[in-house]
Structures are given as C-alpha cells and as structure tokens.
Short mmCIF file of C-alpha atoms in Angstrom, two decimals:
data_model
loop_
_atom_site.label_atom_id
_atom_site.label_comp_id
_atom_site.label_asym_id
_atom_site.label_seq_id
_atom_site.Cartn_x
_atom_site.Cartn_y
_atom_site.Cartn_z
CA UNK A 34 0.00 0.00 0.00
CA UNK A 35 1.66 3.14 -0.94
CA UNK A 36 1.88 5.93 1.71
CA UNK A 37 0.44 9.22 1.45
CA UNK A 38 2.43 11.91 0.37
CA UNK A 39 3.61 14.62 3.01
CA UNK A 40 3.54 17.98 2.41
CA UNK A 41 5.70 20.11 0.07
CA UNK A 42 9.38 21.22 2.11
CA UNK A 43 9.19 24.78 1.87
CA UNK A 44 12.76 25.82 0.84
CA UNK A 45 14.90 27.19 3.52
CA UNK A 46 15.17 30.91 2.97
CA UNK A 47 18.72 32.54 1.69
CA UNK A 48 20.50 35.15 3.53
CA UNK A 49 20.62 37.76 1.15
CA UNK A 50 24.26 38.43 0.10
CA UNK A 51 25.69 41.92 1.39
CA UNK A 52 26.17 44.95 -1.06
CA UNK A 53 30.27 46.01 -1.90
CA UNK A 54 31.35 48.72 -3.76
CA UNK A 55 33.87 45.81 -4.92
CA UNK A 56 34.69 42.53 -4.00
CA UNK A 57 37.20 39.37 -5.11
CA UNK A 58 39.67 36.64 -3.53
CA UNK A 59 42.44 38.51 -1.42
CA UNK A 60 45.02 36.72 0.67
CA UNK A 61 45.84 38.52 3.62
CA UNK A 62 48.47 38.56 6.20
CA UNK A 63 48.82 40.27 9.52
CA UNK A 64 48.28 42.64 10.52
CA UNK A 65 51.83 43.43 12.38
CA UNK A 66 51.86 45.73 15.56
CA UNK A 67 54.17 49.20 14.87
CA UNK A 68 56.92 48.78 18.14
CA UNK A 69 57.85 52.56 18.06
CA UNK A 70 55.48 54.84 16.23
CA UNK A 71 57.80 57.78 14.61
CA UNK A 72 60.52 58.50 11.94
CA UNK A 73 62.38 55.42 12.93
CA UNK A 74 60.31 52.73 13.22
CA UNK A 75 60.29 48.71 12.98
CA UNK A 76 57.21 46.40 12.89
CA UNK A 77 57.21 43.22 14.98
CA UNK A 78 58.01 40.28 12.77
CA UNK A 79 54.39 38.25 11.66
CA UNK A 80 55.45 34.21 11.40
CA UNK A 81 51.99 33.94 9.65
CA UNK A 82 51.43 33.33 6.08
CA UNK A 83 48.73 34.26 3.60
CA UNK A 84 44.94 33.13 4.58
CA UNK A 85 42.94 33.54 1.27
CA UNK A 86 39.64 35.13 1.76
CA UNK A 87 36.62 36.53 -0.12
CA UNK A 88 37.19 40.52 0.35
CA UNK A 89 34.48 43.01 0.09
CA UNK A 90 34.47 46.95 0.35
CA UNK A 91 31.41 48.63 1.76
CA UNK A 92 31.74 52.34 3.43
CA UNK A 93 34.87 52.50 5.12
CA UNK A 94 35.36 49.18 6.59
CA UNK A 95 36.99 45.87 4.64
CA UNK A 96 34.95 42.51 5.50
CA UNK A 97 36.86 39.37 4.83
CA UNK A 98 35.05 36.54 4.22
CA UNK A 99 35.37 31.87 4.13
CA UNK A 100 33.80 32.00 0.47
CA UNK A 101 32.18 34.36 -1.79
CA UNK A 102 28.31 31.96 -0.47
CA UNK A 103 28.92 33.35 3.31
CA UNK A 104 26.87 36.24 4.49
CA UNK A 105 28.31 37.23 7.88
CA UNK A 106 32.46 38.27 7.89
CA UNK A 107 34.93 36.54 10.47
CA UNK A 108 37.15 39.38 9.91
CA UNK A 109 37.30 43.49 9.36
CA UNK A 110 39.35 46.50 8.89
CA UNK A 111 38.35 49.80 9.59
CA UNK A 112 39.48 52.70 7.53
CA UNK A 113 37.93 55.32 9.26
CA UNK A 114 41.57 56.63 10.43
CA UNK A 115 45.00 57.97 8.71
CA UNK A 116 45.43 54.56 5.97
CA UNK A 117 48.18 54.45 3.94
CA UNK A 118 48.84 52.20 0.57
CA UNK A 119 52.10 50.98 -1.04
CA UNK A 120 53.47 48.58 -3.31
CA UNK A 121 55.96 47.04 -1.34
CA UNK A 122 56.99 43.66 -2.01
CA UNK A 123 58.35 40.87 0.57
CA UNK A 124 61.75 40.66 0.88
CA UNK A 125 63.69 37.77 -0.76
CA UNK A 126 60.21 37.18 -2.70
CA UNK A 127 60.93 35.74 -5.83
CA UNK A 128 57.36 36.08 -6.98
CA UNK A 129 56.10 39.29 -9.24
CA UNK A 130 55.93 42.09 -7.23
CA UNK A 131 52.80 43.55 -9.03
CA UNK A 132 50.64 41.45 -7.25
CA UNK A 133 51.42 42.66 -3.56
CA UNK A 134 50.27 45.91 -1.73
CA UNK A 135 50.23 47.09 1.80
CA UNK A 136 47.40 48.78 4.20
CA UNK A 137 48.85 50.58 6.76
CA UNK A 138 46.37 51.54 9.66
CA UNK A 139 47.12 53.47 12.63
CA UNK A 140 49.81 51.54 13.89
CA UNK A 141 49.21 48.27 12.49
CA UNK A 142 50.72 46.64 8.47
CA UNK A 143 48.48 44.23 6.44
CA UNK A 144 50.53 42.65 3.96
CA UNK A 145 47.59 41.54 0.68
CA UNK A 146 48.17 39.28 -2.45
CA UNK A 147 45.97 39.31 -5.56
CA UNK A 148 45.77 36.89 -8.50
CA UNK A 149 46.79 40.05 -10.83
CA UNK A 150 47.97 43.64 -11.41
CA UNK A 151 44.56 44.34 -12.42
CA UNK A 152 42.99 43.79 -9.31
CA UNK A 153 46.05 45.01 -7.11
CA UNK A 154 45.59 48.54 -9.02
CA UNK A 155 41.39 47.87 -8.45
CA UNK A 156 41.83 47.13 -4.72
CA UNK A 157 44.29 50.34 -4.79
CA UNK A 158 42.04 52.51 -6.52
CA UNK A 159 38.64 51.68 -4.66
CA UNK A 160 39.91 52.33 -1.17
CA UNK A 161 41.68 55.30 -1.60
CA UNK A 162 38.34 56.25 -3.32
CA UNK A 163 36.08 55.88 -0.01
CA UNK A 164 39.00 57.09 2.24
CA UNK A 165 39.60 60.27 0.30
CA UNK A 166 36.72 60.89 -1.40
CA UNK A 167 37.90 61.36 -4.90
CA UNK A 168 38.98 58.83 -7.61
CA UNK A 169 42.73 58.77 -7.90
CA UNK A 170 44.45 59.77 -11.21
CA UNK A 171 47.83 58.12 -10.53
CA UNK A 172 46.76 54.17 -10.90
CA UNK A 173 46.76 52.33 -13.74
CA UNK A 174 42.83 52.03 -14.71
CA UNK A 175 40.92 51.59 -17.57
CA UNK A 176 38.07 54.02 -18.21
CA UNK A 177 35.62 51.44 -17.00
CA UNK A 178 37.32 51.05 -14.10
CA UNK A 179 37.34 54.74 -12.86
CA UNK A 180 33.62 54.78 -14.17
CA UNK A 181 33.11 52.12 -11.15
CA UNK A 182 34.74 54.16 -8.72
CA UNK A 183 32.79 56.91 -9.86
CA UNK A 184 29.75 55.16 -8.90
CA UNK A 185 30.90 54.16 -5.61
CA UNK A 186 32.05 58.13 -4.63
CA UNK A 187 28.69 58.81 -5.20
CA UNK A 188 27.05 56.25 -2.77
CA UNK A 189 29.47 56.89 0.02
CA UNK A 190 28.88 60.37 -0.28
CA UNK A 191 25.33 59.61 0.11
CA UNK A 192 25.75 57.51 2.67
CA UNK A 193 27.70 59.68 4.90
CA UNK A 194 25.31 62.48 3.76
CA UNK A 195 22.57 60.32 6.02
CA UNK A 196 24.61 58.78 8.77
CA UNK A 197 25.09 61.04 11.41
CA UNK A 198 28.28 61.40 13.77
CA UNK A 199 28.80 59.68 17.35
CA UNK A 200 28.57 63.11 18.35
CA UNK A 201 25.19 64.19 17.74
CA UNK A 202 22.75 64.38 20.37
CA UNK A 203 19.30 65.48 20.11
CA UNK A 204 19.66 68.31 22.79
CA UNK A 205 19.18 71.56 23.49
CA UNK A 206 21.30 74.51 23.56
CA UNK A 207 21.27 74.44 27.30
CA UNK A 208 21.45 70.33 27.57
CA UNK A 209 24.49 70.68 25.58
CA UNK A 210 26.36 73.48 27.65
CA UNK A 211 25.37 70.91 30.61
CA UNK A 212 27.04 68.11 29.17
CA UNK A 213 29.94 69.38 27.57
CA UNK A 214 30.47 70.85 31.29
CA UNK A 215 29.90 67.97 33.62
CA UNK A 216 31.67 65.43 31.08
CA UNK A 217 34.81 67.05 29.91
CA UNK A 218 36.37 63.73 29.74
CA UNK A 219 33.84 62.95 26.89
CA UNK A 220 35.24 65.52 24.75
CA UNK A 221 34.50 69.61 24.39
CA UNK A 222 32.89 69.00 20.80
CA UNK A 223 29.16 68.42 20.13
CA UNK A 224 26.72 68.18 16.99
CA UNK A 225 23.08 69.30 18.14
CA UNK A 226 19.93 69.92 16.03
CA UNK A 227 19.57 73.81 15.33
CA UNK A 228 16.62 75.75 18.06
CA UNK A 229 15.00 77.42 14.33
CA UNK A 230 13.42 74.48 13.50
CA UNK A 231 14.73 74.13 10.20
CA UNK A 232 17.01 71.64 8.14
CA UNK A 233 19.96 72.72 9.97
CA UNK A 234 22.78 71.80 12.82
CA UNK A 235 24.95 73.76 15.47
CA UNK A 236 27.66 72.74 16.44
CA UNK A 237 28.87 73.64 20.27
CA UNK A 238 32.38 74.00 21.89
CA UNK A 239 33.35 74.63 25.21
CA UNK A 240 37.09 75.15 26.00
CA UNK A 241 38.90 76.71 29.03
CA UNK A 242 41.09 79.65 28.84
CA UNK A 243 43.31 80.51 32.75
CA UNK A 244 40.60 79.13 34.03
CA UNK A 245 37.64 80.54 32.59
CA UNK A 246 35.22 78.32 30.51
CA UNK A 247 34.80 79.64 26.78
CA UNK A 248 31.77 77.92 25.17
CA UNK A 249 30.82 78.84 21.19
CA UNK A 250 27.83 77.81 19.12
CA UNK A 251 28.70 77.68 15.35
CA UNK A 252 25.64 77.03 13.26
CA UNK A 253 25.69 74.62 9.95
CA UNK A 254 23.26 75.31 7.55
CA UNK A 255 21.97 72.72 4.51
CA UNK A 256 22.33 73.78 1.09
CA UNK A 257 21.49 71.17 -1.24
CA UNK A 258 23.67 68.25 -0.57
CA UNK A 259 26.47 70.18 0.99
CA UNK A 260 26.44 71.88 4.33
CA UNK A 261 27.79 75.07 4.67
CA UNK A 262 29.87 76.54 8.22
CA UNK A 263 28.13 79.96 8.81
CA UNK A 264 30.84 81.86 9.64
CA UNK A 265 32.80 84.83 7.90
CA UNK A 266 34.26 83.14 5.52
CA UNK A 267 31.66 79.95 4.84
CA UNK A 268 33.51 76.32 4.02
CA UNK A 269 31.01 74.00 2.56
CA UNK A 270 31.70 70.41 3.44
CA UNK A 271 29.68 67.29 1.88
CA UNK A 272 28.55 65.64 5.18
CA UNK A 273 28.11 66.30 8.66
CA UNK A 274 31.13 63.85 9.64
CA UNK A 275 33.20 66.27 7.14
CA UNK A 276 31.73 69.22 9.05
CA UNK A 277 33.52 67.59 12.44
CA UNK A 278 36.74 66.71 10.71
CA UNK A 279 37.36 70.40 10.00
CA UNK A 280 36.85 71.55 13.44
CA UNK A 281 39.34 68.82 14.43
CA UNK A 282 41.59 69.90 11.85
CA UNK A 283 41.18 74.03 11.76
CA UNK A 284 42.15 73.98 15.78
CA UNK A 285 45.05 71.17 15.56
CA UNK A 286 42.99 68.91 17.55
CA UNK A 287 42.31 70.71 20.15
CA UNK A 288 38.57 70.47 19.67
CA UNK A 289 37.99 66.87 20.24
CA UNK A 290 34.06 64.98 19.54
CA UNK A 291 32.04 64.25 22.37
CA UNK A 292 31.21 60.97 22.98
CA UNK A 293 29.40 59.78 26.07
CA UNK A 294 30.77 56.57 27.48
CA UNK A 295 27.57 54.21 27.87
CA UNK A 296 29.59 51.23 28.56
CA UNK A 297 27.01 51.50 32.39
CA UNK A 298 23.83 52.00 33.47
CA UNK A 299 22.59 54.60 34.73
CA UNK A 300 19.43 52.43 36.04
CA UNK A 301 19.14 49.34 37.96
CA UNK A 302 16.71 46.93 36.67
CA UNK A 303 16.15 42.82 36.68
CA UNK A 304 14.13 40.30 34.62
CA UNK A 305 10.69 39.34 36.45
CA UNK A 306 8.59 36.64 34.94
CA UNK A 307 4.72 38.01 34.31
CA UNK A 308 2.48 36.10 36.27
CA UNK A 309 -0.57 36.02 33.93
CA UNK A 310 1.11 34.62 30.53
CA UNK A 311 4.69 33.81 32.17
CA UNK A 312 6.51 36.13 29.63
CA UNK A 313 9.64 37.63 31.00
CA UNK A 314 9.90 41.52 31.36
CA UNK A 315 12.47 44.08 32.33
CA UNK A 316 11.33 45.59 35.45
CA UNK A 317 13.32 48.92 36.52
CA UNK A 318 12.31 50.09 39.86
CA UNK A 319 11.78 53.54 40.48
CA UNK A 320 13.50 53.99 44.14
CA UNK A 321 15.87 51.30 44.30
CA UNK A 322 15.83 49.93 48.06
CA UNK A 323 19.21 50.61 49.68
CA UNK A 324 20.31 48.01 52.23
CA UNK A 325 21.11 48.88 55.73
CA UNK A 326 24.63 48.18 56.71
CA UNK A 327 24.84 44.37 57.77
CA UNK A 328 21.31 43.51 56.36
CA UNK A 329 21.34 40.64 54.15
CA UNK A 330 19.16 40.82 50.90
CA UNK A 331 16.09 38.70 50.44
CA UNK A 332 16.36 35.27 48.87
CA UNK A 333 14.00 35.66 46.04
CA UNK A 334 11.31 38.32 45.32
CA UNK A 335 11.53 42.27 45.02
CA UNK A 336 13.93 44.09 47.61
CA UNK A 337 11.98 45.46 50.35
CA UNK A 338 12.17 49.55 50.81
CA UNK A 339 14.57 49.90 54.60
CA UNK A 340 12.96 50.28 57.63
CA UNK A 341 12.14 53.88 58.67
CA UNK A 342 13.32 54.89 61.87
CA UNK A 343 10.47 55.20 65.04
CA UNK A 344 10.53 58.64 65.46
CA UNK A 345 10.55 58.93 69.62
CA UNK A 346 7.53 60.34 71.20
CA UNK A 347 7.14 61.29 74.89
CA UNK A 348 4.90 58.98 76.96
CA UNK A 349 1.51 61.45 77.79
CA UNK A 350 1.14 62.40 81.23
CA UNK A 351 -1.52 61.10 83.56
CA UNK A 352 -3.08 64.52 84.01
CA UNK A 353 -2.52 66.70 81.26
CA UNK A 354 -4.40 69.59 82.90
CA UNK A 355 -2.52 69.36 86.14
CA UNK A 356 -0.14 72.57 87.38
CA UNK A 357 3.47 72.24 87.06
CA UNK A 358 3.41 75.14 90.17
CA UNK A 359 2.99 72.91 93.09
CA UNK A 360 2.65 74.85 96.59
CA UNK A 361 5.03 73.97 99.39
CA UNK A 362 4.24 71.21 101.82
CA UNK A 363 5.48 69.40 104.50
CA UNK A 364 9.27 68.43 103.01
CA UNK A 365 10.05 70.46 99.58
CA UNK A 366 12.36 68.55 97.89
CA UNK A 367 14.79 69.80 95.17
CA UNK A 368 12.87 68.06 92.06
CA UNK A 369 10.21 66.80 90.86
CA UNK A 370 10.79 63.92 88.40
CA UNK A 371 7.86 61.62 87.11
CA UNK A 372 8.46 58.51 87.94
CA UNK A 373 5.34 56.56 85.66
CA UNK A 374 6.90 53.34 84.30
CA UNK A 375 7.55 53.38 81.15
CA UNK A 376 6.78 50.70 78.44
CA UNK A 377 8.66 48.07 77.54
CA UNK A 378 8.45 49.25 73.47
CA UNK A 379 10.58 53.00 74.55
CA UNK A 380 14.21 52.62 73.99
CA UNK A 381 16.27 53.23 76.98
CA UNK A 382 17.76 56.56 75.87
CA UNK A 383 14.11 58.31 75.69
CA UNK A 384 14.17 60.12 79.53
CA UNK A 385 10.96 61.66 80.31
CA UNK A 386 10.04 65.38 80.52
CA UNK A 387 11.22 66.65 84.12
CA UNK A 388 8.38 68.68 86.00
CA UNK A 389 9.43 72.25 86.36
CA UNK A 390 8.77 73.55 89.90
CA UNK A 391 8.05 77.03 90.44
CA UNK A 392 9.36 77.08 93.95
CA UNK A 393 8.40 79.78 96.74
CA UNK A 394 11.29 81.61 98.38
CA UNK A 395 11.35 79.86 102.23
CA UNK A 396 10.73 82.10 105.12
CA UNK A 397 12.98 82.90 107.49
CA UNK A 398 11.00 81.30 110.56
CA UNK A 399 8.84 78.51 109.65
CA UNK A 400 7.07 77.15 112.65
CA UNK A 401 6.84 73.07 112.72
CA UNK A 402 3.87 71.74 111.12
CA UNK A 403 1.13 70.35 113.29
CA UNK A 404 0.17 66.59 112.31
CA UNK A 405 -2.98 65.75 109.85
CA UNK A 406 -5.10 64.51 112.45
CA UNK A 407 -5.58 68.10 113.89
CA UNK A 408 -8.80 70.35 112.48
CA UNK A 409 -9.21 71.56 108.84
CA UNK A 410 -9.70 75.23 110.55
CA UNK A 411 -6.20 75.52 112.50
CA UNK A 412 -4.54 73.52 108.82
CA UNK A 413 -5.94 76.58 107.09
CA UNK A 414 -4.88 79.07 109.17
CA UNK A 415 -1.46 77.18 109.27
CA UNK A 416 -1.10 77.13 105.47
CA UNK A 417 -1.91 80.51 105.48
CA UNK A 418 -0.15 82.29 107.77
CA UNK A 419 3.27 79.73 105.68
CA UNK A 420 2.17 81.84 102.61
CA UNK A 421 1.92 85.02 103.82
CA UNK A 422 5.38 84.19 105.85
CA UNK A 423 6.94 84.47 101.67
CA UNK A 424 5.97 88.30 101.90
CA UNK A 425 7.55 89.47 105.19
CA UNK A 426 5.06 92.35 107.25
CA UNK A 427 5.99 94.95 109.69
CA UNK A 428 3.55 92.19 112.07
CA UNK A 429 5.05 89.31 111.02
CA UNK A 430 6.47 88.51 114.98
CA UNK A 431 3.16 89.39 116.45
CA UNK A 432 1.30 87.02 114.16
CA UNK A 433 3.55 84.32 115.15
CA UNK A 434 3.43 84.98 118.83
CA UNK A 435 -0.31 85.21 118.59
CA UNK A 436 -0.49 81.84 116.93
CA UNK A 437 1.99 79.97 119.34
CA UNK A 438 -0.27 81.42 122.03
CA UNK A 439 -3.44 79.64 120.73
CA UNK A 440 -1.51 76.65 119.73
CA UNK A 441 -0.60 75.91 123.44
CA UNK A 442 -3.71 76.57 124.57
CA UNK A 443 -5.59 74.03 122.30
CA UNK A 444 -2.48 71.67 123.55
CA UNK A 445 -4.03 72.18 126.88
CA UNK A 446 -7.67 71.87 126.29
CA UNK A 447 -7.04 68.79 124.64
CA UNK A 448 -4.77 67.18 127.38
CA UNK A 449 -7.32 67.63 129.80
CA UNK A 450 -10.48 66.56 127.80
CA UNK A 451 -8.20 63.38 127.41
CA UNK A 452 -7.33 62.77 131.31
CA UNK A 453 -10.28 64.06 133.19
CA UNK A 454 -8.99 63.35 136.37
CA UNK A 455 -5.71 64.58 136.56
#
C-alpha cells in the first residue's frame, strides 16, 4: 500500500548576500603591531602566512570573508583613520611584485596578495576612493574602471550624507552646555539639532582659557547636498562627519568629539517573569531599596524599601491639665521627676520630661507643722499664715506669737479633755 504523500518542504530561505562597492579573492596577512610609532620605526616580525579570503568593500570598513556563499564576515578592517597604501613587495620574494600591496592603519601593516595587477591597481584605486573621497588619477585604470569608482564616490557620499556622527545628540542649547560641562572627559565638541526648526545643525564647543570656561555655538546650515559653516568666511563640506573633521583639523585637535561613554547604566533593573502569561519583562524600579549596613538581601522576590526609623515620642502624662506650680508642703524637695513606668516598646535613651517647679522663696522662721489629724480650721490658718510668711510684714512677729499662744492653749484643752482626772 503506498503511503500518502507529506507535504511540500518549503525551501529554507537565503541570507541575502551583502552589497560592496567591490569585491574578489584577497590573501591577507597580519596585521603586524608598529613597536615605536615615529621616523624610525620597525614592525614586529608576523610568522603567519597568507589566509585567502573573499574581500568586500562597503563604506569605510573591509569585510573578509570563508567564500564568496557566506553572508556574515569573520574578519574586518576599519578605515575610518589615517590609511596608507604601497606597493611594497616581501623581501627575498621571488614572486612578481605587481601582485602585492600594503594597508597601513594606525599603527598596524596588512601585507595583501591578488591573483593580478589588475585587481592590485582595483583594490588600490577603490579604497583610496572611499578614504579620500575622490577617484585617484595616478593608478593604472581603464576608463571602465574609474567609471566604477565613480559610482561608488557617489554612494558613500550619500551615505555619509545620512549617517550622522557619534557626536550628535538630540539636545538643546542648554542640555548641551550641561554636558559638555559635567563630562569634559567625553570631549569639548558636540553636533546638536539647530533651536530654528529648520534643516539645519549647530555645532557647540566649550574650552577653558586661565581658568575661565569659553563655550561657542557655530551654526551649519543645509544647502542642497552640501552643508555650509556659517561663519565669515563659509567652508562647505559634503557631510556632517566632514563638518567635524574640520573643526578637528582648523584647531590642531584641540577640539575633540564628544562621545558619552555608555559602557554602564545609569538604572538598575532585573528580569521578572509576568504572572498572567509567564513572559519575562524588564522591570526597573523607580526607588531602588538601599540596604542597611549588615542587612542581608532577600532570597527571592523584590527588595523590600529599609525600615524607617520610630521617630521617639514622649509617653503622655496622667493629668494633662494638672499645674506644674505645686505649693510647698510638709518636706520640699529639690525636684520633681515623674516617675510613671515606662513601656517596655521605649528605647532606653528616651528620659521623660522633668516637672518644672516654680518654687516659693522659704521664710525665714517657719514654725513646725502640726500633724494631719488636727482640724481643717487651725490647717488653714497654718497654710496661710506659711504663705503670707513668703511676703515678710511689719507684724510678722506678732502674728507668730499670737499663733503659738493659741496653739498651746488648744495643747491644753485637749490634754485635759483626754485625762479628766488629773
């Protein structure tokens, strides 16, 4: 019984191939380090030999490719700084020496080997092309050739005409006095969108001369495909990146791009799985909880926000109506200190209000006080003849006299009511 047919494989879906300005085989070797940079200098001997790769030229980076099928590079050179190109070949090479070149960038020498002098002078011509922007005159080319590089001047100037430079920032005039103060590590150099609204660019400095910060805003306006410096004497340049090389240049690198360093953030944040369809999110908290010292973080979960500290209250007293001017009785003491007992919650530290005692001055003669058990009438008189005894009198010996009298006397009538027949 035959079995049913499956379905159609769908084909697997090709990588499209990237775009060059040129391409072919190159062998490649290197690159060798520069030991001392200057007029004398030696490179460090490469052991290596040639690796053959597929080579391809796209802005101003080389990409070196296994085969020509292969859509993502293993290798790449960027020619973004000073490059150099000669027609050196090996010592003690016995080969023809129109099929070497070297690439010398920054500090670093790639030796290359083509199949021809053809496509040494093609290599030559198209990277000196994108590097310089302007076909060369000195190689030898055919006019189909030069019409190629022709072609690719014009896309890299359109390119760069549309990529902006690591230093432009969609700021302000005032964000980008801000920065260029507070980062002048990052450079004193910054591209920023012009405040009129229109199709232009200003460009801001800030440099420091004895001390004193000097900041200038230059504006760059767009004419066509150029842009144009608005300044006395205007330069036109064909991209923004030019626009930035000529500051560079114009103040012998002094002026220097800004570029923030964003190698850290500036935000903590963690990957939380969502409860509901268990898709995981970035979560960035907006307080992030701050340990106390010695506190050890949660095992799992969200941090918990630190403890805020009990602010320490005074315990209320019993009677908040009561006096703090207490009259003087049988022993005054010194203070008065309230001696409630406190709860066990009230750190030890927390000492309760002291009473304040507005104290009477003490007379000069105080008679002895009589115990409780005698009448409220004599008490009275007792307590007041003690407070008028704080505002001395011209009488104040014949009201004490008078009052010992009748104290003895009640002695008396109250010995005898108590032993009748003595």
């Amino acid at each position: 019984m035959a079995s049913a047919l499956g379905p159609p494989r769908a084909p697997k879906p090709k990588c499209a191939l990237p775009s060059h300005y040129h391409e072919s085989f190159l062998e490649k070797k290197g690159p060798r380090v520069c030991a001392s940079p200057g007029p004398e200098f030696f490179f460090l001997e490469d052991l290596s030999d040639y690796k053959k790769f597929w080579a391809g030229l796209q802005g101003l980076t080389l990409y070196f490719y296994k085969s020509n099928r292969d859509s993502q590079h293993v290798e790449k050179i960027d020619l973004g700084a000073s490059v150099k190109v000669t027609d050196e070949a090996p010592c003690g090479s016995s080969h023809d020496p129109g099929i070497h070149f070297n690439l010398f960038v920054r500090n670093q020498e790639i030796k290359f080997r083509v199949e021809s002098l053809e496509s040494r002078e093609m290599w030559k011509g198209f990277i000196l092309t994108v590097v310089e922007l302007r076909v060369p005159s000195n190689l030898t080319l055919l006019p189909g050739h030069l019409y190629m590089m022709a072609e690719a001047l014009a896309k890299e100037e359109a390119r760069r005409a549309l990529e902006m430079p690591s230093c432009f920032m969609k700021v302000s005039r005032l964000e980008a006095q801000l920065l260029l103060e507070r980062y002048p590590e990052c450079g004193n150099l910054l591209l920023r969108p012009s405040g009129d609204g229109k199709d232009c660019v200003s460009v801001s400095t800030r440099q420091t001369l004895s001390g004193t910060p000097l900041v200038r805003h230059y504006k760059v306006k767009r004419e066509g495909p150029k842009y144009v410096i608005d300044v006395e004497e205007p330069v036109s340049c064909a991209s923004l990146q030019a626009v930035v090389n000529y500051f560079v240049l114009q103040t012998k690198n002094a002026l220097v791009p800004f570029l923030l360093d964003e190698d850290y953030e500036k935000v903590l944040g963690y990957v939380e799985a969502d409860k509901e369809n268990g898709e995981s999110v970035w979560v960035a908290p907006l307080a992030p909880a701050v340990l106390c010292p010695g506190a050890a973080a949660p095992a799992g979960g969200p941090k918990q926000p630190p403890p805020v500290p009990r602010q320490h209250k005074l315990p209320p007293l019993l009677n908040p109506d009561e006096n703090y001017v207490i009259p003087i009785g049988d022993a005054p003491v010194a203070e008065y200190e309230n001696t409630d007992a406190l709860s066990p919650g009230w750190p030890k530290q927390c000492h309760p209000a002291q009473k304040v005692q507005a104290k009477l001055p003490k007379p000069p003669m105080a008679p002895k006080p009589e115990p409780k058990c005698l009448a409220s009438g004599l008490a009275k008189k007792l307590a007041i003849s003690s407070a008028q005894a704080a505002f001395p009198t011209t009488g104040l010996a014949n009201v004490t006299a008078e009052l010992e009298e009748k104290l003895q006397r009640r002695r008396a009538l109250e010995h005898s009511a108590e032993h009748p027949g003595d």
